PDB file of C-alpha atoms in Angstrom:
ATOM      1  CA  UNK A 660     -53.970  54.368  76.585  1.00 69.00           C
ATOM      2  CA  UNK A 661     -50.521  55.106  76.213  1.00 84.00           C
ATOM      3  CA  UNK A 662     -48.586  52.395  73.975  1.00 86.00           C
ATOM      4  CA  UNK A 663     -45.650  50.389  75.048  1.00 93.00           C
ATOM      5  CA  UNK A 664     -43.018  50.773  72.302  1.00 93.00           C
ATOM      6  CA  UNK A 665     -43.864  47.107  70.963  1.00 95.00           C
ATOM      7  CA  UNK A 666     -47.266  48.695  70.197  1.00 96.00           C
ATOM      8  CA  UNK A 667     -45.879  52.120  68.496  1.00 96.00           C
ATOM      9  CA  UNK A 668     -43.742  49.963  66.596  1.00 97.00           C
ATOM     10  CA  UNK A 669     -46.224  47.742  65.198  1.00 97.00           C
ATOM     11  CA  UNK A 670     -48.194  51.092  64.439  1.00 97.00           C
ATOM     12  CA  UNK A 671     -45.333  52.028  61.853  1.00 98.00           C
ATOM     13  CA  UNK A 672     -45.571  48.841  61.333  1.00 98.00           C
ATOM     14  CA  UNK A 673     -49.068  48.653  59.590  1.00 98.00           C
ATOM     15  CA  UNK A 674     -49.384  52.210  58.324  1.00 98.00           C
ATOM     16  CA  UNK A 675     -45.504  51.605  56.262  1.00 98.00           C
ATOM     17  CA  UNK A 676     -48.190  48.136  55.191  1.00 98.00           C
ATOM     18  CA  UNK A 677     -50.870  49.646  54.717  1.00 98.00           C
ATOM     19  CA  UNK A 678     -48.784  52.205  52.333  1.00 98.00           C
ATOM     20  CA  UNK A 679     -47.158  49.305  50.817  1.00 98.00           C
ATOM     21  CA  UNK A 680     -50.308  47.382  49.762  1.00 98.00           C
ATOM     22  CA  UNK A 681     -51.528  51.548  47.881  1.00 98.00           C
ATOM     23  CA  UNK A 682     -48.419  51.997  45.907  1.00 98.00           C
ATOM     24  CA  UNK A 683     -49.464  48.016  44.984  1.00 98.00           C
ATOM     25  CA  UNK A 684     -53.586  49.695  44.301  1.00 98.00           C
ATOM     26  CA  UNK A 685     -51.730  52.364  42.433  1.00 97.00           C
ATOM     27  CA  UNK A 686     -49.549  50.544  39.916  1.00 98.00           C
ATOM     28  CA  UNK A 687     -52.207  47.535  39.188  1.00 98.00           C
ATOM     29  CA  UNK A 688     -54.891  50.795  38.818  1.00 98.00           C
ATOM     30  CA  UNK A 689     -52.059  52.479  36.642  1.00 95.00           C
ATOM     31  CA  UNK A 690     -51.831  55.907  38.877  1.00 93.00           C
ATOM     32  CA  UNK A 691     -48.287  56.257  37.977  1.00 92.00           C
ATOM     33  CA  UNK A 692     -48.405  59.347  39.822  1.00 86.00           C
ATOM     34  CA  UNK A 693     -48.647  58.184  43.319  1.00 91.00           C
ATOM     35  CA  UNK A 694     -46.460  54.950  42.715  1.00 95.00           C
ATOM     36  CA  UNK A 695     -43.708  56.827  44.390  1.00 92.00           C
ATOM     37  CA  UNK A 696     -45.524  58.708  46.941  1.00 92.00           C
ATOM     38  CA  UNK A 697     -47.152  55.587  48.327  1.00 96.00           C
ATOM     39  CA  UNK A 698     -43.344  53.512  48.048  1.00 97.00           C
ATOM     40  CA  UNK A 699     -41.684  56.617  49.489  1.00 96.00           C
ATOM     41  CA  UNK A 700     -44.397  56.617  52.574  1.00 97.00           C
ATOM     42  CA  UNK A 701     -44.464  52.824  52.946  1.00 98.00           C
ATOM     43  CA  UNK A 702     -40.317  53.488  53.679  1.00 98.00           C
ATOM     44  CA  UNK A 703     -40.769  56.036  55.478  1.00 98.00           C
ATOM     45  CA  UNK A 704     -43.062  54.220  58.237  1.00 98.00           C
ATOM     46  CA  UNK A 705     -40.569  51.454  57.874  1.00 98.00           C
ATOM     47  CA  UNK A 706     -37.677  54.026  58.806  1.00 98.00           C
ATOM     48  CA  UNK A 707     -39.985  55.123  61.526  1.00 98.00           C
ATOM     49  CA  UNK A 708     -40.548  51.576  63.260  1.00 98.00           C
ATOM     50  CA  UNK A 709     -36.797  51.061  63.433  1.00 98.00           C
ATOM     51  CA  UNK A 710     -36.458  54.255  65.286  1.00 98.00           C
ATOM     52  CA  UNK A 711     -38.567  53.952  67.475  1.00 97.00           C
ATOM     53  CA  UNK A 712     -37.281  50.196  68.342  1.00 97.00           C
ATOM     54  CA  UNK A 713     -33.727  51.793  68.346  1.00 97.00           C
ATOM     55  CA  UNK A 714     -34.711  54.851  70.377  1.00 97.00           C
ATOM     56  CA  UNK A 715     -38.009  54.096  72.528  1.00 96.00           C
ATOM     57  CA  UNK A 716     -38.858  57.429  71.699  1.00 94.00           C
ATOM     58  CA  UNK A 717     -41.585  59.658  69.308  1.00 94.00           C
ATOM     59  CA  UNK A 718     -39.723  59.601  65.087  1.00 96.00           C
ATOM     60  CA  UNK A 719     -38.280  63.020  64.266  1.00 94.00           C
ATOM     61  CA  UNK A 720     -41.252  64.742  62.328  1.00 94.00           C
ATOM     62  CA  UNK A 721     -39.571  65.081  58.577  1.00 93.00           C
ATOM     63  CA  UNK A 722     -40.168  63.627  55.235  1.00 93.00           C
ATOM     64  CA  UNK A 723     -36.968  63.158  55.202  1.00 95.00           C
ATOM     65  CA  UNK A 724     -35.768  59.416  54.077  1.00 97.00           C
ATOM     66  CA  UNK A 725     -31.807  60.612  53.725  1.00 95.00           C
ATOM     67  CA  UNK A 726     -32.816  62.162  57.147  1.00 96.00           C
ATOM     68  CA  UNK A 727     -34.011  59.430  58.969  1.00 97.00           C
ATOM     69  CA  UNK A 728     -30.870  57.287  57.739  1.00 97.00           C
ATOM     70  CA  UNK A 729     -29.019  59.383  59.275  1.00 97.00           C
ATOM     71  CA  UNK A 730     -30.387  59.385  62.279  1.00 97.00           C
ATOM     72  CA  UNK A 731     -30.742  55.927  62.422  1.00 97.00           C
ATOM     73  CA  UNK A 732     -26.923  55.016  60.835  1.00 96.00           C
ATOM     74  CA  UNK A 733     -27.850  53.647  57.914  1.00 97.00           C
ATOM     75  CA  UNK A 734     -25.838  54.724  55.287  1.00 92.00           C
ATOM     76  CA  UNK A 735     -22.917  53.529  56.186  1.00 92.00           C
ATOM     77  CA  UNK A 736     -24.463  49.508  55.817  1.00 96.00           C
ATOM     78  CA  UNK A 737     -26.590  50.397  53.686  1.00 97.00           C
ATOM     79  CA  UNK A 738     -25.416  49.372  50.121  1.00 97.00           C
ATOM     80  CA  UNK A 739     -24.600  51.251  46.630  1.00 97.00           C
ATOM     81  CA  UNK A 740     -28.464  50.205  45.530  1.00 97.00           C
ATOM     82  CA  UNK A 741     -30.097  50.346  48.571  1.00 97.00           C
ATOM     83  CA  UNK A 742     -29.216  53.637  48.926  1.00 97.00           C
ATOM     84  CA  UNK A 743     -29.802  54.367  45.430  1.00 97.00           C
ATOM     85  CA  UNK A 744     -33.754  53.367  45.930  1.00 97.00           C
ATOM     86  CA  UNK A 745     -33.617  55.747  48.270  1.00 97.00           C
ATOM     87  CA  UNK A 746     -32.419  58.135  45.457  1.00 95.00           C
ATOM     88  CA  UNK A 747     -35.173  57.802  43.564  1.00 94.00           C
ATOM     89  CA  UNK A 748     -37.446  57.899  46.380  1.00 94.00           C
ATOM     90  CA  UNK A 749     -36.696  60.792  48.093  1.00 92.00           C
ATOM     91  CA  UNK A 750     -37.821  63.281  45.520  1.00 86.00           C
ATOM     92  CA  UNK A 751     -41.518  61.781  44.576  1.00 86.00           C
ATOM     93  CA  UNK A 752     -42.136  62.434  48.317  1.00 83.00           C
ATOM     94  CA  UNK A 753     -42.796  66.243  47.212  1.00 63.00           C
ATOM     95  CA  UNK A 754     -42.390  66.683  44.133  1.00 55.00           C
ATOM     96  CA  UNK A 755     -46.386  64.813  43.951  1.00 53.00           C
ATOM     97  CA  UNK A 756     -47.693  67.410  45.588  1.00 58.00           C
ATOM     98  CA  UNK A 757     -46.917  70.143  43.047  1.00 60.00           C
ATOM     99  CA  UNK A 758     -48.152  70.848  40.160  1.00 62.00           C
ATOM    100  CA  UNK A 759     -45.866  72.377  38.343  1.00 67.00           C
ATOM    101  CA  UNK A 760     -44.177  68.983  38.788  1.00 69.00           C
ATOM    102  CA  UNK A 761     -46.742  66.983  37.551  1.00 70.00           C
ATOM    103  CA  UNK A 762     -46.312  67.556  33.688  1.00 72.00           C
ATOM    104  CA  UNK A 763     -42.261  66.013  34.464  1.00 75.00           C
ATOM    105  CA  UNK A 764     -43.064  62.988  36.991  1.00 78.00           C
ATOM    106  CA  UNK A 765     -45.804  61.941  34.271  1.00 76.00           C
ATOM    107  CA  UNK A 766     -43.036  61.383  31.596  1.00 80.00           C
ATOM    108  CA  UNK A 767     -40.638  60.036  34.235  1.00 84.00           C
ATOM    109  CA  UNK A 768     -43.336  58.120  36.314  1.00 88.00           C
ATOM    110  CA  UNK A 769     -44.002  54.951  33.149  1.00 93.00           C
ATOM    111  CA  UNK A 770     -45.462  51.806  33.954  1.00 96.00           C
ATOM    112  CA  UNK A 771     -41.940  49.851  33.889  1.00 96.00           C
ATOM    113  CA  UNK A 772     -39.835  52.565  36.038  1.00 96.00           C
ATOM    114  CA  UNK A 773     -43.031  51.814  38.549  1.00 96.00           C
ATOM    115  CA  UNK A 774     -42.700  48.507  38.985  1.00 97.00           C
ATOM    116  CA  UNK A 775     -39.511  49.090  39.054  1.00 97.00           C
ATOM    117  CA  UNK A 776     -39.855  51.057  41.365  1.00 97.00           C
ATOM    118  CA  UNK A 777     -42.364  49.735  43.387  1.00 98.00           C
ATOM    119  CA  UNK A 778     -39.856  45.738  43.241  1.00 98.00           C
ATOM    120  CA  UNK A 779     -36.785  48.374  44.241  1.00 98.00           C
ATOM    121  CA  UNK A 780     -39.248  49.307  47.303  1.00 98.00           C
ATOM    122  CA  UNK A 781     -40.481  45.532  48.383  1.00 98.00           C
ATOM    123  CA  UNK A 782     -36.903  44.305  48.448  1.00 98.00           C
ATOM    124  CA  UNK A 783     -35.518  47.728  50.530  1.00 98.00           C
ATOM    125  CA  UNK A 784     -38.337  47.384  53.200  1.00 98.00           C
ATOM    126  CA  UNK A 785     -37.774  43.672  53.979  1.00 98.00           C
ATOM    127  CA  UNK A 786     -34.249  44.813  54.669  1.00 98.00           C
ATOM    128  CA  UNK A 787     -35.343  47.859  57.072  1.00 98.00           C
ATOM    129  CA  UNK A 788     -37.237  45.172  58.546  1.00 97.00           C
ATOM    130  CA  UNK A 789     -34.705  42.531  59.079  1.00 97.00           C
ATOM    131  CA  UNK A 790     -33.380  45.699  60.288  1.00 96.00           C
ATOM    132  CA  UNK A 791     -35.893  45.548  63.944  1.00 93.00           C
TER     133      UNK A 791
END
């Protein structure tokens, strides 16, 4: 069955929401290594929902938040704080996958830092969703 544009947008929104709830579950269970990763995934999928809505085509096969922002021309309308959140999240997608970074990440990803990432991501997701 072929999905229409609204269904495709809804698909990406549901995935984004699922990933953000997973980030919350990881935060609550103190699995800090995956909080940032799931926040990144949630933002990525929300951006892809906007991409589908705006261009009515399949979003790029990328995990790069900055590349998605560029394609959506969001860099020019986002605040410095929002761009800073992107800068925090961007490396957490890749680095959580490779063991050489895990020791460094375990030191960085404290309860306090993950609470900050989670709440900042929540604000960012609301803003991105408002762009739909």
